[in-house]
Coordinates of C-alpha atoms and ligand atoms in Angstrom, one line a residue:
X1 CA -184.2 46.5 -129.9
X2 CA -184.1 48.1 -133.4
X3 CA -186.5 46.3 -135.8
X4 CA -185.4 44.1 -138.3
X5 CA -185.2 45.3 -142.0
X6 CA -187.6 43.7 -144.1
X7 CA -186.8 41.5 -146.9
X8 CA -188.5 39.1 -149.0
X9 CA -186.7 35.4 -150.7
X10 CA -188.1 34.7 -154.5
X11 CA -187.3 31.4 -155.1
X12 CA -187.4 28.1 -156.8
X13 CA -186.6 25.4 -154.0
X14 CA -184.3 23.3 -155.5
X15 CA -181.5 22.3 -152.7
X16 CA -179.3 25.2 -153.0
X17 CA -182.4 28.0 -152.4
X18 CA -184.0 25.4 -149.8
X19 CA -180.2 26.2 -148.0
X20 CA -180.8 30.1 -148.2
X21 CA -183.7 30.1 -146.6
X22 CA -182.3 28.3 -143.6
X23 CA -178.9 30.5 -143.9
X24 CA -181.5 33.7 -143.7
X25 CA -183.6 32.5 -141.4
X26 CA -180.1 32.1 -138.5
X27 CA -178.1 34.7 -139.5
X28 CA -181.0 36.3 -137.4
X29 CA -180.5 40.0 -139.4
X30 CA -183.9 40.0 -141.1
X31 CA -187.5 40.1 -141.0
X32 CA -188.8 37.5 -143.6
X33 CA -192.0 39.1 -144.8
X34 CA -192.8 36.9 -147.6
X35 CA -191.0 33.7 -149.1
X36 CA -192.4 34.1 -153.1
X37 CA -192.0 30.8 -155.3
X38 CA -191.2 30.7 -158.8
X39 CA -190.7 28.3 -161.1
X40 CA -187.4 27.0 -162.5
X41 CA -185.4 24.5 -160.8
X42 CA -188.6 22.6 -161.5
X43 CA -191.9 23.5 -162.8
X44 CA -194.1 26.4 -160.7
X45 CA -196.7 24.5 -158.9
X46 CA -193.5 22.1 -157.4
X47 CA -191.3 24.7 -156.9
X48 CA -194.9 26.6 -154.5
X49 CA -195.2 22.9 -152.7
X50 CA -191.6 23.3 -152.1
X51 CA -191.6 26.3 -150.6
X52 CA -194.6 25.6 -148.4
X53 CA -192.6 22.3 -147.2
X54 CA -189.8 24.0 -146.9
X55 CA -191.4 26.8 -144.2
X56 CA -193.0 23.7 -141.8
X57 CA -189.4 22.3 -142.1
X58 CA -187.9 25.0 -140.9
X59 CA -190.8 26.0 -138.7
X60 CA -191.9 29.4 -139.9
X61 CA -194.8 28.4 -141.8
X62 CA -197.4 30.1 -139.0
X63 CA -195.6 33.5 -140.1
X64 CA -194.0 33.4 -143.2
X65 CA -196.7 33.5 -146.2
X66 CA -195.7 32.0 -149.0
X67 CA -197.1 32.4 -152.6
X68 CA -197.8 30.9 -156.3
X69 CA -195.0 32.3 -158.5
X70 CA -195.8 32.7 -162.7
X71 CA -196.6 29.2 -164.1
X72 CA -193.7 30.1 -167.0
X73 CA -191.5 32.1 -168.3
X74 CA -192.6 35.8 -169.4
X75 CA -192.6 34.3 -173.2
X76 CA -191.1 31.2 -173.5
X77 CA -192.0 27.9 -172.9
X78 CA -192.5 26.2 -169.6
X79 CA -189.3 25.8 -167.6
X80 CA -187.2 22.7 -167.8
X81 CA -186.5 21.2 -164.8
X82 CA -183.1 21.0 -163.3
X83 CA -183.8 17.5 -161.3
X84 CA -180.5 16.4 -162.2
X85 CA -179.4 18.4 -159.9
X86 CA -182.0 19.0 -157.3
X87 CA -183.8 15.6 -157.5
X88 CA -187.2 14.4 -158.8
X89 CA -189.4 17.0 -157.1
X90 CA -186.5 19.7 -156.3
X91 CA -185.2 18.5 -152.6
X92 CA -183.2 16.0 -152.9
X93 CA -184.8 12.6 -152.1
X94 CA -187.4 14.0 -149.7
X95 CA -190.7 14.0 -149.0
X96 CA -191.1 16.7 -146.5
X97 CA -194.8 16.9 -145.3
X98 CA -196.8 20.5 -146.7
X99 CA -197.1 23.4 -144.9
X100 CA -200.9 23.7 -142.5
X101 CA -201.2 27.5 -143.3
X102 CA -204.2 28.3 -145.6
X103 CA -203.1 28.7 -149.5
X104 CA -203.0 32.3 -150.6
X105 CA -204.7 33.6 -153.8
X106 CA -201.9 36.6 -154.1
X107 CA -199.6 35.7 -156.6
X108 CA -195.8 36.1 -156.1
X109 CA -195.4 39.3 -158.4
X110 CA -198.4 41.1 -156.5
X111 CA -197.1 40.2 -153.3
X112 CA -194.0 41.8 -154.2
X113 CA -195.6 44.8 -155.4
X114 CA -197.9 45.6 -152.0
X115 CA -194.5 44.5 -149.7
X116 CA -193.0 47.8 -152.2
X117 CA -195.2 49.9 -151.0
X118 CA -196.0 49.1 -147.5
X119 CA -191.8 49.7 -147.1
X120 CA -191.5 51.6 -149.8
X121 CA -187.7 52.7 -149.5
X122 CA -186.6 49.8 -147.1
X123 CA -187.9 46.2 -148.7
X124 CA -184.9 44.0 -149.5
X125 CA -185.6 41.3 -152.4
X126 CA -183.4 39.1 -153.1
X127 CA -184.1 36.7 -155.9
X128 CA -182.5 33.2 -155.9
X129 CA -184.6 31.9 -159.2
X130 CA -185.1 32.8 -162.7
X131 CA -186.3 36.4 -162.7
X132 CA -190.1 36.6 -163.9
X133 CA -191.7 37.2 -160.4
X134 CA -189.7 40.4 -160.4
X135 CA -190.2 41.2 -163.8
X136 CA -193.8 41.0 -164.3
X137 CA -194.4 43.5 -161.0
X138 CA -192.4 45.3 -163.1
X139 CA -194.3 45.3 -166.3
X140 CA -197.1 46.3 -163.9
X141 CA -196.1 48.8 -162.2
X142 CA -192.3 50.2 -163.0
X143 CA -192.4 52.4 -159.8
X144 CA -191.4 48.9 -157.8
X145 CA -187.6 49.7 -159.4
X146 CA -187.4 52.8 -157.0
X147 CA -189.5 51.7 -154.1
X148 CA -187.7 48.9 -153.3
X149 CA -184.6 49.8 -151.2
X150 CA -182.1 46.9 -152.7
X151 CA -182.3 44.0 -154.4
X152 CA -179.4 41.0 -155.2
X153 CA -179.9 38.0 -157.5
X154 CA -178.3 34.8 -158.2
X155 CA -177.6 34.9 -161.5
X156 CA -175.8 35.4 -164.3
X157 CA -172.0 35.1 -165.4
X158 CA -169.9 38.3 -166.1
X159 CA -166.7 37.3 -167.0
X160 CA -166.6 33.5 -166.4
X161 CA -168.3 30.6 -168.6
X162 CA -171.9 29.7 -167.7
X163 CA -173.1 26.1 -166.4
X164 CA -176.3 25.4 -168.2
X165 CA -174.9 26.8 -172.1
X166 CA -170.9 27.6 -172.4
X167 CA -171.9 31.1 -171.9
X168 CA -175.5 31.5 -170.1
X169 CA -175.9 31.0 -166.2
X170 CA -179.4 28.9 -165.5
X171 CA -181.7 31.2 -163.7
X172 CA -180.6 34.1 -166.3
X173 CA -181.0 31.1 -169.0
X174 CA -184.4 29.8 -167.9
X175 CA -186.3 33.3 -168.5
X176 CA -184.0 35.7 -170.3
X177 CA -186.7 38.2 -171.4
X178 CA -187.4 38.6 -167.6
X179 CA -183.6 39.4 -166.7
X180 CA -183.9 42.1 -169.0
X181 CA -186.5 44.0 -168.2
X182 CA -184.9 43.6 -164.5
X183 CA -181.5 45.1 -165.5
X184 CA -182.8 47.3 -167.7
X185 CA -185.7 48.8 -164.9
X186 CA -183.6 50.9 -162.5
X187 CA -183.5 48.7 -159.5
X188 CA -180.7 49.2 -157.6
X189 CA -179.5 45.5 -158.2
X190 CA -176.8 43.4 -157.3
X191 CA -175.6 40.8 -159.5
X192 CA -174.4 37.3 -157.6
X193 CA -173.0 35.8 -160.5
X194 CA -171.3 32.2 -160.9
X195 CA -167.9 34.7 -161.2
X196 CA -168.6 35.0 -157.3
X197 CA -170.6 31.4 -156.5
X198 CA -168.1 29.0 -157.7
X199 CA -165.3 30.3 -155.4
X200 CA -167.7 29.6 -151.7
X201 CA -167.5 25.6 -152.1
X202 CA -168.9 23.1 -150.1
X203 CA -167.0 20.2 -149.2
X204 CA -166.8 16.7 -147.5
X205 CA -165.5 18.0 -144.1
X206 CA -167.9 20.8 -143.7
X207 CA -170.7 18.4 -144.5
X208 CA -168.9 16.7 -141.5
X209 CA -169.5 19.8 -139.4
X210 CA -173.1 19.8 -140.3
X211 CA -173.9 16.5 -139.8
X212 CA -172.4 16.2 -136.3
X213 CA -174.1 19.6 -135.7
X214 CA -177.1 17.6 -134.8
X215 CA -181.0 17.3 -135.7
X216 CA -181.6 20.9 -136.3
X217 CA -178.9 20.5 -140.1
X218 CA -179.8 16.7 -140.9
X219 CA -182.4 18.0 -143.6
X220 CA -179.6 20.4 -145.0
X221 CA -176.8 17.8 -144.6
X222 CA -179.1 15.5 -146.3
X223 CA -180.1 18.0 -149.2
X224 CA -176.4 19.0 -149.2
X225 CA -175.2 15.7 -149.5
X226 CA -177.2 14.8 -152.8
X227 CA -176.1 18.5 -154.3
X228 CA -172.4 17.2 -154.2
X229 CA -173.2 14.1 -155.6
X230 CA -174.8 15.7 -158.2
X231 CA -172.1 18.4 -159.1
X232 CA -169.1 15.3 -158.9
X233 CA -171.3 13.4 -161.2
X234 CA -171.2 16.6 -163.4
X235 CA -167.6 16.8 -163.4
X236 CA -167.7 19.5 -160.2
X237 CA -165.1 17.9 -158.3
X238 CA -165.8 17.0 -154.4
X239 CA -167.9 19.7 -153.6
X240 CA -170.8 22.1 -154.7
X241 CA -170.8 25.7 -155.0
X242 CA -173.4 27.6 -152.5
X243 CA -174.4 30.2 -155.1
X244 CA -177.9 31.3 -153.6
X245 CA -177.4 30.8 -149.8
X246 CA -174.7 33.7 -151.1
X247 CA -176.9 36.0 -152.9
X248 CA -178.7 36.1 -149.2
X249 CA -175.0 36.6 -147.4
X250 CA -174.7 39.4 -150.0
X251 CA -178.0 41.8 -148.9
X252 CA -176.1 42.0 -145.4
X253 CA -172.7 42.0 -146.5
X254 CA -171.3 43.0 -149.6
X255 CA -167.9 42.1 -148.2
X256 CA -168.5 38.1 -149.5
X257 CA -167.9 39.7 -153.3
X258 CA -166.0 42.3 -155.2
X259 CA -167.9 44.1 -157.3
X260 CA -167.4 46.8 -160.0
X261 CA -170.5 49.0 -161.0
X262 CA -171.5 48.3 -164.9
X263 CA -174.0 47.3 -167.0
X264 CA -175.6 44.0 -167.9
X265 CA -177.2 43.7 -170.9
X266 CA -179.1 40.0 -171.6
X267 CA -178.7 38.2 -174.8
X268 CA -182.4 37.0 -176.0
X269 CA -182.3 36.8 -179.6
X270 CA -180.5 33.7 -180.4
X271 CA -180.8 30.4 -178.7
X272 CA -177.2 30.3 -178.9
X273 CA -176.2 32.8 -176.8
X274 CA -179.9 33.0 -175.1
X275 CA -179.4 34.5 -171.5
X276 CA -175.7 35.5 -172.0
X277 CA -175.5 38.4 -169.4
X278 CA -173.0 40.6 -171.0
X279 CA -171.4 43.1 -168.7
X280 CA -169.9 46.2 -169.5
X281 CA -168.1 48.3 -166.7
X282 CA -169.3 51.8 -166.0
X283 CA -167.0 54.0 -168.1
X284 CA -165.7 51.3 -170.1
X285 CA -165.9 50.8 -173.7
X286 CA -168.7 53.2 -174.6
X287 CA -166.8 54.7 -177.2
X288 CA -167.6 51.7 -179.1
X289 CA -171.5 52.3 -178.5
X290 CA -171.3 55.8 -179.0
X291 CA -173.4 55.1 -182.4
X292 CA -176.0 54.0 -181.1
X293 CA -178.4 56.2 -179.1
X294 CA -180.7 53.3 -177.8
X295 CA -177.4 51.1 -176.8
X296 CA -175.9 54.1 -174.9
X297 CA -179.3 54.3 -172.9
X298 CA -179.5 51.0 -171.7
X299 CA -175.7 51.5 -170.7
X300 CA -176.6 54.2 -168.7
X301 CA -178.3 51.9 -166.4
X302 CA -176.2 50.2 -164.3
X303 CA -176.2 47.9 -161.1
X304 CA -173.2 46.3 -158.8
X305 CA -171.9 43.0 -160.4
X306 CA -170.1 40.2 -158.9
X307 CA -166.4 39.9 -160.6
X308 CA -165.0 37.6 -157.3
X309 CA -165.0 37.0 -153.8
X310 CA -164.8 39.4 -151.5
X311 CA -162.6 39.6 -148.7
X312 CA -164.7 37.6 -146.1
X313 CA -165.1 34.2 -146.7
X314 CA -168.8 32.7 -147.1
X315 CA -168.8 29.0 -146.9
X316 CA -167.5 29.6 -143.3
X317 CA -170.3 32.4 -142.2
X318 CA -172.4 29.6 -144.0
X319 CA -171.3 26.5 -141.5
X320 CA -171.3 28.8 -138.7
X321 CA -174.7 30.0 -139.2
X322 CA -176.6 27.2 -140.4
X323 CA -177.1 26.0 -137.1
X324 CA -178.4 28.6 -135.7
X325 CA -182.2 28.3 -137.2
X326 CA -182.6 24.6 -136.5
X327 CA -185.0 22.6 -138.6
X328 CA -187.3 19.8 -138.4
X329 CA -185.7 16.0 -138.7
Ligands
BDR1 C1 -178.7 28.5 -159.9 O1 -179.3 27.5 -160.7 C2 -180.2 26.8 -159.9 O2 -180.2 25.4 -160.3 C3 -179.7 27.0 -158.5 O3 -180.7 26.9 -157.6 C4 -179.1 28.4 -158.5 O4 -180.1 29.3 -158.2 C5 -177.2 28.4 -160.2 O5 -176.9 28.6 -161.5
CA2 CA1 -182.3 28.7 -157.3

């Protein structure tokens, strides 16, 4: 049997990352070395409680470590929670009980860094929260952009509105000094924007499959059920878009989005337009940049962005594999 490639899930668990873990964990394709927390769907030290929770719930806290992301953003305040959407504490209305294993002292951002090295060339990251875990193994050691063999984010919105501002996407929103030392590192990144996320919905009759599916979705049926409530008291509609369990869909598959190379600059200045992820196609437009030596640099670095779906069809592959990593309750 060939090994599994290894990968590690950043994330702030909130409902929808709580899902991508679960998606991950049954499509079965990876080998989950290290599920790193960080703050922003709710503060840092929830969003760590979460994740432990969230590994007995799904059974793989005996071998999947998880660690303490950044307490806050790399230079702004502390992150404002997002409980209307993700209730009180981030998972809906549960109380899931905490994980046995021992607590780690290694934070997220080192964690990240050693996993670089020890697969230098083959790690898969994939980021499903704001960005500052990445960032700050970053700022430590820039080497991580080329060690690490791909990583895709949820975040950001190229050529559509945003959710949280009329232009800024949340996680790109909640630390956007982080985002931009991401996209402007090297990393070979992939962009899972809400340009791709709002088109994989989640509605009332595949809740149905999940419920009937038996014990091993109730806790994601549950969690999926307040997430629609949530988006139709938001003015969503019926269902709720499944924008990280599709960043995850996207390290295997690419075929869930079309994507167009470019680059993506983050607005930080103004609180206006604060984490406005501005995208500008390989090729395109640089004439108008030309005057500007630093501009053209950043350009010049560029990453695969989200502008659609792709030809296959997520929320189906999401159903379908849910099921297949049964959790607890
Ligand atoms: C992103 O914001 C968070 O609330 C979700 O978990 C997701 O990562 C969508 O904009
Ligand atoms: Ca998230």
């Amino acid at each position: 049997m060939t090994p599994r490639p290894p990968i590690v899930l950043d994330s702030d668990p909130g409902i929808d990352d709580a899902l991508a873990l679960q998606y991950l964990l049954g499509t079965g394709l990876w080998d989950l070395k290290a599920y790193t927390s960080v703050g922003g769907n709710l503060p840092a030290e929830q969003t760590y409680l979460n994740a432990r929770a969230l590994t007995r719930a799904l059974r793989v806290d005996a071998d999947v470590p998880v660690h303490r992301g950044a307490g806050r953003p790399l230079t702004r305040l502390p992150y404002t929670s997002a409980s209307a959407f993700h209730g009180r504490a981030g998972l809906g209305n549960e109380t899931l009980p905490d994980s046995t294993a021992a607590h780690l002292p290694e934070s997220s951002a080192r964690v990240l860094l050693r996993l670089s090295r020890e697969y230098e060339g083959e790690l898969t990251v994939c980021a499903t929260g704001p960005l500052t875990n990445v960032a700050i193994a970053l700022l430590e050691d820039p080497g991580f952009a080329r060690r690490v063999r791909k990583f895709v984010f949820m975040g950001g919105a190229a050529q559509v509105p945003g959710n949280i501002t009329p232009v800024a996407e949340f996680n790109i929103w909640a630390d956007p000094d982080a985002a931009e030392v991401v996209l402007s590192s090297g990393i070979p990144f992939t962009m899972v924007d809400l340009d791709a996320s709002h088109h994989f919905l989640l509605g009332p009759a595949d809740l149905a499959v999940l419920e009937a599916a038996g014990t091993g979705t109730a806790l994601a049926a549950r969690l999926l059920r307040v997430y629609m409530d949530a988006y139709r008291r938001h003015g969503g509609g019926d269902a709720c878009p499944l924008h990280d369990p599709l960043a995850v869909g996207v390290c295997a598959d690419e075929s869930f989005i079309t994507a167009a190379e470019g680059a993506v600059v983050v607005e930080g200045a103004s609180e206006l337009t604060r984490g406005k992820t501005v995208f500008v196609p390989s090729g395109a437009h640089r004439v108008y940049y030309a005057d500007s030596p630093t501009l053209s640099a950043r350009l010049a670095v560029t990453g695969r962005v989200a502008l659609g779906p792709g030809t296959r069809d997520f929320t189906r592959d999401f159903v379908a594999t849910l099921p297949r990593w049964p959790g607890v309750g």
